Structure formats: structure tokens, C-alpha cells
């Protein structure tokens, strides 16, 4: 049905999967302090693609022997935890992931900024001789993934009805991005060259999991993921990393998930 535009938009609640938490205003809706554990790094997150980027990064740093111990606290976005006053003080944008580094009293929000912050803090996974290319792809991911998540995934899976126009539009753009990654990975073992970096860590939870069929049910077939063999091989290779296997379980509400991670949590 064609939408007759009113002169001024008002919120009539369009329905769909996240309608109960979506609203047109920013800021805290209730007072709630965040818990704080014993480590310098306090992560407030959930194992969505954006959340997984950070837990995989932290687990990669730990597996390199770096002192990146952290406390991971679950933020249940379906329950509205992201609108609590403590969380909003760390991320005024009310989205996971958010990080607090108590050693420098820094709040860090936006998953790309968190990856960059941790890479610089620990001098890892951001090679100095390829820094610009890594940042190219890190920023590419941050700018491109909303077409996949907010566009394709929303209309393919979450919208209250299947609408051809937005599904066609966002499927086209998602496939263009998959083709770009596939072409890039034809020439390189990892997205930015011979080594695994924060660019791979940012890109895999979206594009890797999408082609592996772990993001939106059936979407790997719908998008003909088999047509991107180099991307698929890269996705499978990264899925085998032990830090990745650990990272995707932290702050996860799914079976096998570890709701929160603290000092003694055994993830192996
Ligand atoms: N650009 C942000 C996006 C973060 C984001 O969209 N987080 C989602 C979960 S993946 C969220 O917290 N949604 C809660 C909400 O929209 O209320 C980042 O990469 O950190």
C-alpha cells in the first residue's frame, strides 16, 4: 500500500521486531548504575555483530599474551538496558558495545573506535607499515554495515511484512559489498594484506557470518554466498581461530553463551 506522507511525521509505531525499543528521542529513560569489576577494561555489550567485534579483539589480545583482561557485562538491548543512566554516560548514543578504561578514565563508544583504541593501547593488530590501508577498511566497514544490518537484514527478516522495493534495494547493495570483499580477497589472504588485523576483526562478524549463514536465517542462500568463494574461504578460516570461538560466546544469550566474563571465566 502506498504511504500518504503527512505534513509532519509522528511516531505511530510501525511494528516489527525492535518496535518496542525504537524511539525518536535520545537520552536516558531511567536511572541505573553500571556494575564495575576489578580489571581496567570494563565492557558493556551483547553478542551482536557489533558486540562480537570487541570480544573477539579482546580474546585475540589475550591470546597474544597481552594484559587485556576485562570484565564483560551483559547489556540486554531488548530489555532496554542501553537507556539506563549509567550506560548513557558511557555511550550517549545508547548502543552497544561501550567500553570504559578505568586506567585512563576513558569512555570509548562505536565499535570501530573501540578496536582502534585497543589496537593502539596494546600496539597490536594494526601494523604500522600498513596502518592507512587497515583504517581504510575499518572505516569502510563502519560506513557499509548499516546497509546490511539496518537495510538488508531489517527488511529481509525483521520488518512486519516482506516488501519487494527495500529488499531489492538493500540486497543489491549487500551483494555489491560481498563482491567487493570477494574481489579483494582474491588477491590477499586477509582484507588488508598478508596479516590479520582489526579490519578483519571488524568485517568478519558482519560479512563472514552472513556468508556462513549465521547472521540472518537463510540469507546465505538468498544472497548466493557460494558465488563469493574467496570471501567464504576467508570467513571459514577466521571462524576457526580459537580467540574468535571464545569471543563470539561472551555476552551471548544463545545456547552455549557466557553471559558475562570475569577473571576466572573458562571459555575453552
Ligand atoms: N555504529 C555502532 C552501531 C552499534 C549498534 O547499532 N548497536 C546495536 C546492536 S548491534 C544496538 O545497541 N542497538 C540498540 C538500539 O538501537 O536501541 C557501532 O558500530 O558501535
Coordinates of C-alpha atoms and ligand atoms in Angstrom, one line a residue:
X1 CA 0.0 0.0 0.0
X2 CA 1.3 3.5 -0.9
X3 CA 2.2 5.6 2.1
X4 CA 0.4 9.0 2.1
X5 CA 3.0 11.4 3.6
X6 CA 1.6 13.5 6.4
X7 CA 2.9 17.1 6.6
X8 CA 4.8 16.3 9.8
X9 CA 5.8 12.8 10.8
X10 CA 4.6 11.4 14.1
X11 CA 5.5 8.1 15.7
X12 CA 2.7 5.6 15.1
X13 CA 4.8 2.5 15.8
X14 CA 5.5 0.8 12.6
X15 CA 5.7 -2.6 14.3
X16 CA 8.5 -5.1 13.5
X17 CA 11.0 -6.9 15.7
X18 CA 12.5 -3.9 17.5
X19 CA 9.5 -1.6 17.7
X20 CA 9.3 -1.7 21.4
X21 CA 12.8 -0.2 21.9
X22 CA 12.9 2.2 18.9
X23 CA 12.0 5.8 19.7
X24 CA 12.8 9.1 18.1
X25 CA 14.5 10.7 21.1
X26 CA 17.9 10.2 22.7
X27 CA 19.0 10.1 26.3
X28 CA 18.4 8.0 29.4
X29 CA 14.9 6.8 30.3
X30 CA 15.7 5.5 33.7
X31 CA 18.3 5.7 36.5
X32 CA 20.6 2.6 36.6
X33 CA 24.2 2.4 37.6
X34 CA 26.6 0.0 35.7
X35 CA 28.5 -2.6 37.6
X36 CA 32.3 -2.3 37.7
X37 CA 34.7 -5.2 38.1
X38 CA 38.3 -5.5 39.0
X39 CA 40.0 -5.0 35.6
X40 CA 41.0 -1.9 33.9
X41 CA 38.8 -2.7 30.9
X42 CA 35.0 -2.8 31.6
X43 CA 32.9 -3.9 28.5
X44 CA 29.2 -3.3 28.4
X45 CA 27.9 -5.2 25.4
X46 CA 25.9 -8.0 23.8
X47 CA 27.0 -10.7 21.3
X48 CA 25.5 -9.0 18.2
X49 CA 27.8 -8.5 15.2
X50 CA 29.0 -5.1 16.5
X51 CA 29.4 -6.5 20.0
X52 CA 31.3 -9.6 18.8
X53 CA 34.0 -7.3 17.2
X54 CA 35.2 -6.2 20.6
X55 CA 35.1 -9.5 22.5
X56 CA 37.0 -11.2 19.6
X57 CA 39.5 -8.4 19.7
X58 CA 40.0 -8.8 23.5
X59 CA 40.3 -12.5 23.2
X60 CA 42.9 -12.1 20.3
X61 CA 44.9 -9.7 22.5
X62 CA 44.8 -12.2 25.4
X63 CA 45.9 -15.0 23.1
X64 CA 48.9 -12.8 22.1
X65 CA 49.8 -12.8 25.8
X66 CA 48.9 -9.2 26.3
X67 CA 47.3 -8.0 29.6
X68 CA 43.9 -7.3 28.1
X69 CA 41.9 -8.9 30.9
X70 CA 38.4 -7.5 31.0
X71 CA 35.1 -7.7 32.7
X72 CA 32.2 -8.1 30.2
X73 CA 28.8 -7.2 31.4
X74 CA 25.6 -8.1 29.5
X75 CA 23.5 -5.2 28.2
X76 CA 20.2 -6.7 27.1
X77 CA 19.1 -4.2 24.4
X78 CA 15.7 -5.9 24.0
X79 CA 15.1 -5.2 27.7
X80 CA 16.1 -1.5 27.2
X81 CA 19.4 -1.7 29.3
X82 CA 21.0 0.7 26.8
X83 CA 18.8 3.5 28.0
X84 CA 19.9 3.3 31.7
X85 CA 21.7 6.4 33.0
X86 CA 25.0 4.6 33.7
X87 CA 25.1 3.2 30.1
X88 CA 24.2 6.5 28.6
X89 CA 27.0 8.2 30.5
X90 CA 29.4 5.8 28.6
X91 CA 27.7 5.9 25.3
X92 CA 25.3 8.9 24.8
X93 CA 24.2 7.1 21.6
X94 CA 22.6 4.2 23.6
X95 CA 24.1 1.4 21.5
X96 CA 26.3 -1.5 22.4
X97 CA 29.3 -2.0 22.5
X98 CA 30.7 0.5 25.0
X99 CA 34.0 0.3 26.9
X100 CA 35.3 2.0 30.0
X101 CA 39.1 2.0 30.6
X102 CA 39.4 2.8 34.3
X103 CA 43.2 3.1 34.0
X104 CA 42.8 6.2 31.8
X105 CA 39.3 7.1 32.8
X106 CA 38.3 6.9 29.1
X107 CA 34.9 6.1 27.8
X108 CA 35.0 4.6 24.3
X109 CA 32.0 4.0 22.1
X110 CA 31.5 3.0 18.4
X111 CA 32.9 -0.5 17.8
X112 CA 35.4 0.9 15.3
X113 CA 36.7 3.4 17.8
X114 CA 37.0 0.7 20.4
X115 CA 39.0 -1.5 18.0
X116 CA 41.3 1.3 17.2
X117 CA 41.7 2.3 20.9
X118 CA 42.6 -1.3 21.9
X119 CA 45.0 -1.7 19.0
X120 CA 46.8 1.4 20.0
X121 CA 46.7 0.7 23.7
X122 CA 48.3 -2.7 23.2
X123 CA 50.2 -2.0 20.0
X124 CA 48.7 -5.0 18.2
X125 CA 46.7 -5.9 15.2
X126 CA 47.3 -2.6 13.5
X127 CA 50.7 -2.9 11.7
X128 CA 52.5 0.5 11.4
X129 CA 53.6 -0.3 7.9
X130 CA 50.0 -0.9 6.7
X131 CA 48.1 1.4 9.1
X132 CA 46.4 3.6 6.4
X133 CA 45.1 0.5 4.5
X134 CA 43.8 -1.0 7.7
X135 CA 42.0 2.2 8.6
X136 CA 40.6 2.4 5.1
X137 CA 38.8 -0.9 5.6
X138 CA 37.9 -0.3 9.2
X139 CA 36.1 2.9 8.2
X140 CA 34.6 1.1 5.2
X141 CA 33.1 -1.5 7.5
X142 CA 31.6 1.1 9.8
X143 CA 30.0 3.0 7.0
X144 CA 28.9 0.0 4.9
X145 CA 27.5 -2.5 7.5
X146 CA 24.4 -0.4 8.3
X147 CA 23.2 -1.1 4.7
X148 CA 23.5 -4.8 5.6
X149 CA 22.1 -4.6 9.1
X150 CA 19.7 -1.7 9.1
X151 CA 18.8 -2.2 5.4
X152 CA 19.0 -5.8 4.1
X153 CA 18.7 -7.6 7.5
X154 CA 15.9 -5.4 8.6
X155 CA 13.7 -5.8 5.6
X156 CA 14.7 -9.5 4.9
X157 CA 14.0 -10.7 8.4
X158 CA 12.6 -8.2 10.9
X159 CA 10.1 -5.9 9.1
X160 CA 6.5 -6.8 9.8
X161 CA 5.9 -7.6 6.1
X162 CA 8.1 -8.6 3.2
X163 CA 8.4 -5.5 0.8
X164 CA 10.0 -6.0 -2.6
X165 CA 11.3 -2.5 -3.1
X166 CA 13.5 -2.2 0.0
X167 CA 14.5 -5.9 -0.1
X168 CA 15.7 -5.4 -3.8
X169 CA 17.4 -2.2 -3.0
X170 CA 19.4 -3.4 0.0
X171 CA 20.1 -6.9 -1.4
X172 CA 21.6 -5.2 -4.4
X173 CA 23.9 -3.1 -2.2
X174 CA 24.8 -6.0 0.1
X175 CA 25.7 -8.2 -2.9
X176 CA 27.9 -5.4 -4.3
X177 CA 29.7 -5.2 -0.9
X178 CA 30.1 -9.0 -0.9
X179 CA 31.5 -8.9 -4.4
X180 CA 34.0 -6.2 -3.4
X181 CA 35.2 -8.3 -0.5
X182 CA 35.4 -11.4 -2.7
X183 CA 37.5 -9.5 -5.3
X184 CA 39.7 -8.1 -2.6
X185 CA 40.3 -11.5 -1.1
X186 CA 41.2 -12.9 -4.4
X187 CA 44.5 -11.1 -4.2
X188 CA 45.1 -11.1 -0.4
X189 CA 44.9 -13.7 2.4
X190 CA 43.3 -11.1 4.7
X191 CA 41.3 -8.0 3.8
X192 CA 44.3 -5.6 4.1
X193 CA 47.1 -7.9 3.1
X194 CA 49.1 -10.8 4.4
X195 CA 48.2 -10.3 8.1
X196 CA 45.1 -10.5 10.2
X197 CA 44.2 -7.0 11.6
X198 CA 41.4 -5.1 13.2
X199 CA 39.9 -4.6 9.8
X200 CA 39.3 -8.4 9.6
X201 CA 38.0 -8.3 13.2
X202 CA 35.5 -5.6 12.2
X203 CA 34.4 -7.1 8.9
X204 CA 34.1 -10.8 9.9
X205 CA 31.1 -10.6 12.3
X206 CA 29.0 -9.0 9.6
X207 CA 30.2 -10.3 6.2
X208 CA 31.8 -13.5 7.4
X209 CA 28.9 -14.6 9.4
X210 CA 26.5 -13.5 6.7
X211 CA 28.0 -15.8 4.1
X212 CA 28.4 -18.6 6.6
X213 CA 24.6 -18.4 7.3
X214 CA 25.0 -17.4 10.9
X215 CA 23.5 -13.9 10.7
X216 CA 20.1 -14.0 9.1
X217 CA 18.5 -17.3 8.6
X218 CA 18.6 -18.5 5.0
X219 CA 20.3 -15.3 3.9
X220 CA 23.4 -17.1 2.7
X221 CA 21.3 -19.0 0.1
X222 CA 19.2 -15.9 -0.7
X223 CA 22.4 -13.9 -1.4
X224 CA 24.0 -16.9 -3.3
X225 CA 27.0 -16.8 -0.9
X226 CA 28.6 -19.7 -2.8
X227 CA 29.3 -17.2 -5.6
X228 CA 31.9 -15.5 -3.4
X229 CA 34.4 -18.4 -2.8
X230 CA 37.3 -16.2 -1.7
X231 CA 35.2 -14.4 0.9
X232 CA 33.8 -17.8 2.0
X233 CA 37.3 -19.3 2.5
X234 CA 38.4 -16.2 4.5
X235 CA 35.2 -16.4 6.6
X236 CA 35.8 -20.1 7.3
X237 CA 39.5 -19.5 8.2
X238 CA 38.6 -16.8 10.7
X239 CA 35.8 -18.9 12.2
X240 CA 38.5 -21.5 13.1
X241 CA 40.5 -19.1 15.3
X242 CA 40.3 -20.0 18.9
X243 CA 40.0 -16.4 20.0
X244 CA 37.1 -16.0 17.6
X245 CA 35.4 -19.1 19.0
X246 CA 35.8 -17.7 22.5
X247 CA 34.8 -14.1 21.6
X248 CA 31.5 -15.0 20.0
X249 CA 30.3 -16.7 23.2
X250 CA 30.8 -13.8 25.5
X251 CA 27.7 -11.7 26.4
X252 CA 25.6 -14.1 24.3
X253 CA 22.1 -15.0 25.2
X254 CA 22.2 -18.1 22.9
X255 CA 22.8 -21.7 23.9
X256 CA 26.5 -22.1 24.8
X257 CA 26.8 -18.4 25.6
X258 CA 28.6 -16.9 28.5
X259 CA 26.5 -14.1 29.8
X260 CA 29.3 -12.2 31.5
X261 CA 33.1 -12.7 31.6
X262 CA 35.2 -12.0 34.6
X263 CA 38.6 -13.1 35.9
X264 CA 38.0 -16.8 36.2
X265 CA 35.7 -17.5 33.4
X266 CA 36.8 -20.5 31.5
X267 CA 35.9 -20.2 27.8
X268 CA 37.7 -23.3 26.4
Ligands
LIG1 N1 27.9 2.1 14.8 C1 27.7 1.5 16.1 C2 26.4 0.6 15.9 C3 26.1 -0.1 17.2 C4 24.7 -0.7 17.2 O1 23.9 -0.5 16.2 N2 24.4 -1.5 18.2 C5 23.1 -2.1 18.3 C6 23.3 -3.6 18.4 S1 24.2 -4.3 17.1 C7 22.3 -1.6 19.5 O2 22.9 -1.4 20.5 N3 21.0 -1.4 19.3 C8 20.2 -1.0 20.4 C9 19.3 0.1 20.0 O3 19.3 0.5 18.8 O4 18.5 0.6 20.9 C10 28.9 0.6 16.4 O5 29.5 0.0 15.5 O6 29.2 0.5 17.6

